[in-house]
Amino acid sequence: MSWFKRKEKGITTSTEEKKDTPKGLWYKSPTGKIIDTEELEKNFYVSPEDGYHVRIGSKEYFEILFDDNKYKELDANLTSKDPLKFEDTKKYPDRLKAAQDKTKLKDAVRTAVGKSKGNDLVIACMDFTFIGGSMGSVVGEKIARAAKYSLDKKIPFMIISKSGGARMMEAALSLMQLAKTSVRLAQLADAGIPYISLATDPTTGGTTASFAMLGDINISEPGALIGFAGPRVVKDTTGQDLPEDFQTSEFLLEHGFLDFITQRSKLKDKINLYIDLITNQPIRA
């Protein structure tokens, strides 16, 4: 049985020779389903076995919604300042710089204009990876400017919300964005320009209390968390047990807060069907 014994001692494998399994080749959904990341990307970042919609950002949504991934980004270099000199365990400018370095984004929203199934469309898409998609002055300003662009050009407008709510480091300035964005959306409504709101996982806080629920149609992806305060806060405040699916997109659809839920693979078709109908255009195949 000598072949089970190591005859030579001190045999080691150098660090250079070790072969680690490359990271990022597989994705495991919350239900335990495993999928190859390349297949996941081809499937619109949706797990095919359980339908779980993986959180994605503006880059991926623009790829999905704009024809041939061609678009013009608006106000790309707008960045946040620190007018309140917010003091925390880490200074706000340092947190902004760290978030920008990590995500390669300027702030928590990107805005762009392009063609979607031949229709002109302006999209403002939030990125949760940037300080939890929190809504600060830049987020509100970019959304307001994008809405103004839609108003001036008579182009349908869409916001893809993905946010933890107001940005605490900007205090009242952050809360002011609720009113500013709402006024712009009211101007779109007065002009008869379609506004589509897509609430994705998660859409909470001041975002839900403003533009995320002001669409001509309010839609969502399956299983998205949508609400103002978190379930624990609601339960403690009301003193009542909450339904198991409380604050999911399915619960909100059942109670009339959403118009419909759509799979991500059908999102482009669905929003353009609505645009064609509302603008009295021939239905595009």
PDB file of C-alpha atoms in Angstrom, residues 114-254:
ATOM      1  CA  GLY A 114     -32.085  57.159 -27.600  1.00  0.00           C
ATOM      2  CA  LYS A 115     -34.343  54.925 -29.680  1.00  0.00           C
ATOM      3  CA  SER A 116     -36.327  52.018 -28.229  1.00  0.00           C
ATOM      4  CA  LYS A 117     -38.000  49.907 -30.925  1.00  0.00           C
ATOM      5  CA  GLY A 118     -37.810  53.014 -33.077  1.00  0.00           C
ATOM      6  CA  ASN A 119     -39.476  55.277 -30.500  1.00  0.00           C
ATOM      7  CA  ASP A 120     -37.582  58.244 -29.067  1.00  0.00           C
ATOM      8  CA  LEU A 121     -37.247  57.712 -25.316  1.00  0.00           C
ATOM      9  CA  VAL A 122     -35.537  59.460 -22.403  1.00  0.00           C
ATOM     10  CA  ILE A 123     -34.566  57.165 -19.531  1.00  0.00           C
ATOM     11  CA  ALA A 124     -33.377  58.042 -16.031  1.00  0.00           C
ATOM     12  CA  CYS A 125     -32.032  54.897 -14.376  1.00  0.00           C
ATOM     13  CA  MET A 126     -30.916  54.689 -10.749  1.00  0.00           C
ATOM     14  CA  ASP A 127     -27.947  52.619  -9.573  1.00  0.00           C
ATOM     15  CA  PHE A 128     -28.269  50.958  -6.168  1.00  0.00           C
ATOM     16  CA  THR A 129     -24.535  50.270  -6.006  1.00  0.00           C
ATOM     17  CA  PHE A 130     -23.890  54.003  -5.536  1.00  0.00           C
ATOM     18  CA  ILE A 131     -24.578  54.655  -1.817  1.00  0.00           C
ATOM     19  CA  GLY A 132     -27.691  52.510  -1.922  1.00  0.00           C
ATOM     20  CA  GLY A 133     -29.228  54.450  -4.801  1.00  0.00           C
ATOM     21  CA  SER A 134     -29.880  57.259  -2.331  1.00  0.00           C
ATOM     22  CA  MET A 135     -31.539  60.396  -3.672  1.00  0.00           C
ATOM     23  CA  GLY A 136     -29.399  63.487  -3.223  1.00  0.00           C
ATOM     24  CA  SER A 137     -29.325  66.830  -5.018  1.00  0.00           C
ATOM     25  CA  VAL A 138     -27.638  65.452  -8.115  1.00  0.00           C
ATOM     26  CA  VAL A 139     -30.167  62.629  -8.473  1.00  0.00           C
ATOM     27  CA  GLY A 140     -33.055  65.090  -8.260  1.00  0.00           C
ATOM     28  CA  GLU A 141     -31.372  67.581 -10.578  1.00  0.00           C
ATOM     29  CA  LYS A 142     -30.547  64.996 -13.249  1.00  0.00           C
ATOM     30  CA  ILE A 143     -34.078  63.596 -13.192  1.00  0.00           C
ATOM     31  CA  ALA A 144     -35.534  67.132 -13.384  1.00  0.00           C
ATOM     32  CA  ARG A 145     -33.253  68.015 -16.306  1.00  0.00           C
ATOM     33  CA  ALA A 146     -34.098  64.772 -18.111  1.00  0.00           C
ATOM     34  CA  ALA A 147     -37.821  65.493 -17.663  1.00  0.00           C
ATOM     35  CA  LYS A 148     -37.236  69.024 -19.028  1.00  0.00           C
ATOM     36  CA  TYR A 149     -35.449  67.491 -22.028  1.00  0.00           C
ATOM     37  CA  SER A 150     -38.486  65.268 -22.618  1.00  0.00           C
ATOM     38  CA  LEU A 151     -40.746  68.282 -22.299  1.00  0.00           C
ATOM     39  CA  ASP A 152     -38.744  70.371 -24.765  1.00  0.00           C
ATOM     40  CA  LYS A 153     -38.355  67.582 -27.315  1.00  0.00           C
ATOM     41  CA  LYS A 154     -41.869  66.095 -26.782  1.00  0.00           C
ATOM     42  CA  ILE A 155     -40.308  62.682 -26.073  1.00  0.00           C
ATOM     43  CA  PRO A 156     -41.740  60.015 -23.690  1.00  0.00           C
ATOM     44  CA  PHE A 157     -39.951  59.784 -20.358  1.00  0.00           C
ATOM     45  CA  MET A 158     -39.136  56.748 -18.204  1.00  0.00           C
ATOM     46  CA  ILE A 159     -37.635  56.474 -14.719  1.00  0.00           C
ATOM     47  CA  ILE A 160     -36.218  53.177 -13.460  1.00  0.00           C
ATOM     48  CA  SER A 161     -36.196  53.432  -9.671  1.00  0.00           C
ATOM     49  CA  LYS A 162     -33.842  51.450  -7.460  1.00  0.00           C
ATOM     50  CA  SER A 163     -33.250  53.289  -4.217  1.00  0.00           C
ATOM     51  CA  GLY A 164     -32.989  53.165  -0.452  1.00  0.00           C
ATOM     52  CA  GLY A 165     -34.595  56.613  -0.252  1.00  0.00           C
ATOM     53  CA  ALA A 166     -33.331  60.099   0.594  1.00  0.00           C
ATOM     54  CA  ARG A 167     -29.587  60.638   1.116  1.00  0.00           C
ATOM     55  CA  MET A 168     -29.175  61.421   4.794  1.00  0.00           C
ATOM     56  CA  MET A 169     -25.882  63.264   4.246  1.00  0.00           C
ATOM     57  CA  GLU A 170     -27.778  65.991   2.371  1.00  0.00           C
ATOM     58  CA  ALA A 171     -30.662  66.205   4.875  1.00  0.00           C
ATOM     59  CA  ALA A 172     -33.342  68.741   3.818  1.00  0.00           C
ATOM     60  CA  LEU A 173     -31.657  69.290   0.444  1.00  0.00           C
ATOM     61  CA  SER A 174     -32.335  65.656  -0.337  1.00  0.00           C
ATOM     62  CA  LEU A 175     -35.990  65.940   0.672  1.00  0.00           C
ATOM     63  CA  MET A 176     -36.401  68.977  -1.586  1.00  0.00           C
ATOM     64  CA  GLN A 177     -35.801  66.704  -4.586  1.00  0.00           C
ATOM     65  CA  LEU A 178     -39.193  65.059  -4.010  1.00  0.00           C
ATOM     66  CA  ALA A 179     -40.954  68.339  -4.783  1.00  0.00           C
ATOM     67  CA  LYS A 180     -38.614  69.350  -7.612  1.00  0.00           C
ATOM     68  CA  THR A 181     -38.993  66.098  -9.540  1.00  0.00           C
ATOM     69  CA  SER A 182     -42.760  65.983  -8.923  1.00  0.00           C
ATOM     70  CA  VAL A 183     -43.202  69.469 -10.408  1.00  0.00           C
ATOM     71  CA  ARG A 184     -41.353  68.458 -13.571  1.00  0.00           C
ATOM     72  CA  LEU A 185     -43.505  65.340 -13.918  1.00  0.00           C
ATOM     73  CA  ALA A 186     -46.641  67.459 -13.512  1.00  0.00           C
ATOM     74  CA  GLN A 187     -45.423  69.613 -16.397  1.00  0.00           C
ATOM     75  CA  LEU A 188     -45.040  66.491 -18.540  1.00  0.00           C
ATOM     76  CA  ALA A 189     -48.593  65.477 -17.650  1.00  0.00           C
ATOM     77  CA  ASP A 190     -49.941  68.909 -18.561  1.00  0.00           C
ATOM     78  CA  ALA A 191     -48.181  68.664 -21.934  1.00  0.00           C
ATOM     79  CA  GLY A 192     -49.575  65.166 -22.573  1.00  0.00           C
ATOM     80  CA  ILE A 193     -46.127  63.548 -22.712  1.00  0.00           C
ATOM     81  CA  PRO A 194     -46.109  59.926 -21.484  1.00  0.00           C
ATOM     82  CA  TYR A 195     -44.216  59.144 -18.280  1.00  0.00           C
ATOM     83  CA  ILE A 196     -43.496  55.511 -17.406  1.00  0.00           C
ATOM     84  CA  SER A 197     -42.333  54.567 -13.906  1.00  0.00           C
ATOM     85  CA  LEU A 198     -40.578  51.223 -13.427  1.00  0.00           C
ATOM     86  CA  ALA A 199     -40.064  50.310  -9.771  1.00  0.00           C
ATOM     87  CA  THR A 200     -37.369  47.667  -9.338  1.00  0.00           C
ATOM     88  CA  ASP A 201     -35.877  45.917  -6.316  1.00  0.00           C
ATOM     89  CA  PRO A 202     -35.685  47.820  -3.994  1.00  0.00           C
ATOM     90  CA  THR A 203     -37.719  51.020  -4.339  1.00  0.00           C
ATOM     91  CA  THR A 204     -38.201  52.607  -0.928  1.00  0.00           C
ATOM     92  CA  GLY A 205     -38.354  55.839   1.067  1.00  0.00           C
ATOM     93  CA  GLY A 206     -38.602  59.236  -0.600  1.00  0.00           C
ATOM     94  CA  THR A 207     -38.278  57.704  -4.053  1.00  0.00           C
ATOM     95  CA  THR A 208     -41.505  55.783  -3.524  1.00  0.00           C
ATOM     96  CA  ALA A 209     -43.093  58.914  -2.023  1.00  0.00           C
ATOM     97  CA  SER A 210     -42.379  60.924  -5.174  1.00  0.00           C
ATOM     98  CA  PHE A 211     -41.562  60.037  -8.767  1.00  0.00           C
ATOM     99  CA  ALA A 212     -41.721  56.241  -8.445  1.00  0.00           C
ATOM    100  CA  MET A 213     -45.500  56.332  -7.945  1.00  0.00           C
ATOM    101  CA  LEU A 214     -46.384  59.246 -10.245  1.00  0.00           C
ATOM    102  CA  GLY A 215     -46.247  57.480 -13.599  1.00  0.00           C
ATOM    103  CA  ASP A 216     -48.977  57.521 -16.193  1.00  0.00           C
ATOM    104  CA  ILE A 217     -48.387  53.827 -15.757  1.00  0.00           C
ATOM    105  CA  ASN A 218     -46.588  52.373 -12.751  1.00  0.00           C
ATOM    106  CA  ILE A 219     -44.994  49.018 -13.467  1.00  0.00           C
ATOM    107  CA  SER A 220     -42.542  46.653 -11.831  1.00  0.00           C
ATOM    108  CA  GLU A 221     -40.524  43.489 -12.163  1.00  0.00           C
ATOM    109  CA  PRO A 222     -41.531  40.280 -10.326  1.00  0.00           C
ATOM    110  CA  GLY A 223     -40.655  40.035  -6.646  1.00  0.00           C
ATOM    111  CA  ALA A 224     -39.442  43.631  -6.245  1.00  0.00           C
ATOM    112  CA  LEU A 225     -39.492  45.221  -2.786  1.00  0.00           C
ATOM    113  CA  ILE A 226     -41.514  48.437  -2.989  1.00  0.00           C
ATOM    114  CA  GLY A 227     -42.570  50.551  -0.035  1.00  0.00           C
ATOM    115  CA  PHE A 228     -41.972  53.686   2.011  1.00  0.00           C
ATOM    116  CA  ALA A 229     -40.842  52.435   5.419  1.00  0.00           C
ATOM    117  CA  GLY A 230     -39.467  48.932   5.948  1.00  0.00           C
ATOM    118  CA  PRO A 231     -41.709  46.073   7.129  1.00  0.00           C
ATOM    119  CA  ARG A 232     -40.237  46.126  10.652  1.00  0.00           C
ATOM    120  CA  VAL A 233     -41.000  49.833  11.063  1.00  0.00           C
ATOM    121  CA  VAL A 234     -44.531  49.376   9.721  1.00  0.00           C
ATOM    122  CA  LYS A 235     -45.157  46.447  12.046  1.00  0.00           C
ATOM    123  CA  ASP A 236     -43.831  48.307  15.095  1.00  0.00           C
ATOM    124  CA  THR A 237     -45.884  51.400  14.217  1.00  0.00           C
ATOM    125  CA  THR A 238     -49.168  49.625  13.504  1.00  0.00           C
ATOM    126  CA  GLY A 239     -48.749  46.815  16.011  1.00  0.00           C
ATOM    127  CA  GLN A 240     -50.123  44.368  13.451  1.00  0.00           C
ATOM    128  CA  ASP A 241     -48.744  41.262  11.819  1.00  0.00           C
ATOM    129  CA  LEU A 242     -48.031  41.812   8.132  1.00  0.00           C
ATOM    130  CA  PRO A 243     -48.884  39.508   5.211  1.00  0.00           C
ATOM    131  CA  GLU A 244     -46.075  37.233   4.086  1.00  0.00           C
ATOM    132  CA  ASP A 245     -45.728  38.992   0.722  1.00  0.00           C
ATOM    133  CA  PHE A 246     -46.116  42.505   2.147  1.00  0.00           C
ATOM    134  CA  GLN A 247     -44.432  45.215   0.014  1.00  0.00           C
ATOM    135  CA  THR A 248     -43.686  42.895  -2.899  1.00  0.00           C
ATOM    136  CA  SER A 249     -44.651  44.008  -6.376  1.00  0.00           C
ATOM    137  CA  GLU A 250     -47.278  41.240  -6.467  1.00  0.00           C
ATOM    138  CA  PHE A 251     -48.894  42.574  -3.258  1.00  0.00           C
ATOM    139  CA  LEU A 252     -48.951  46.126  -4.648  1.00  0.00           C
ATOM    140  CA  LEU A 253     -50.469  44.956  -7.925  1.00  0.00           C
ATOM    141  CA  GLU A 254     -53.246  43.156  -6.044  1.00  0.00           C
TER     142      GLU A 254
END
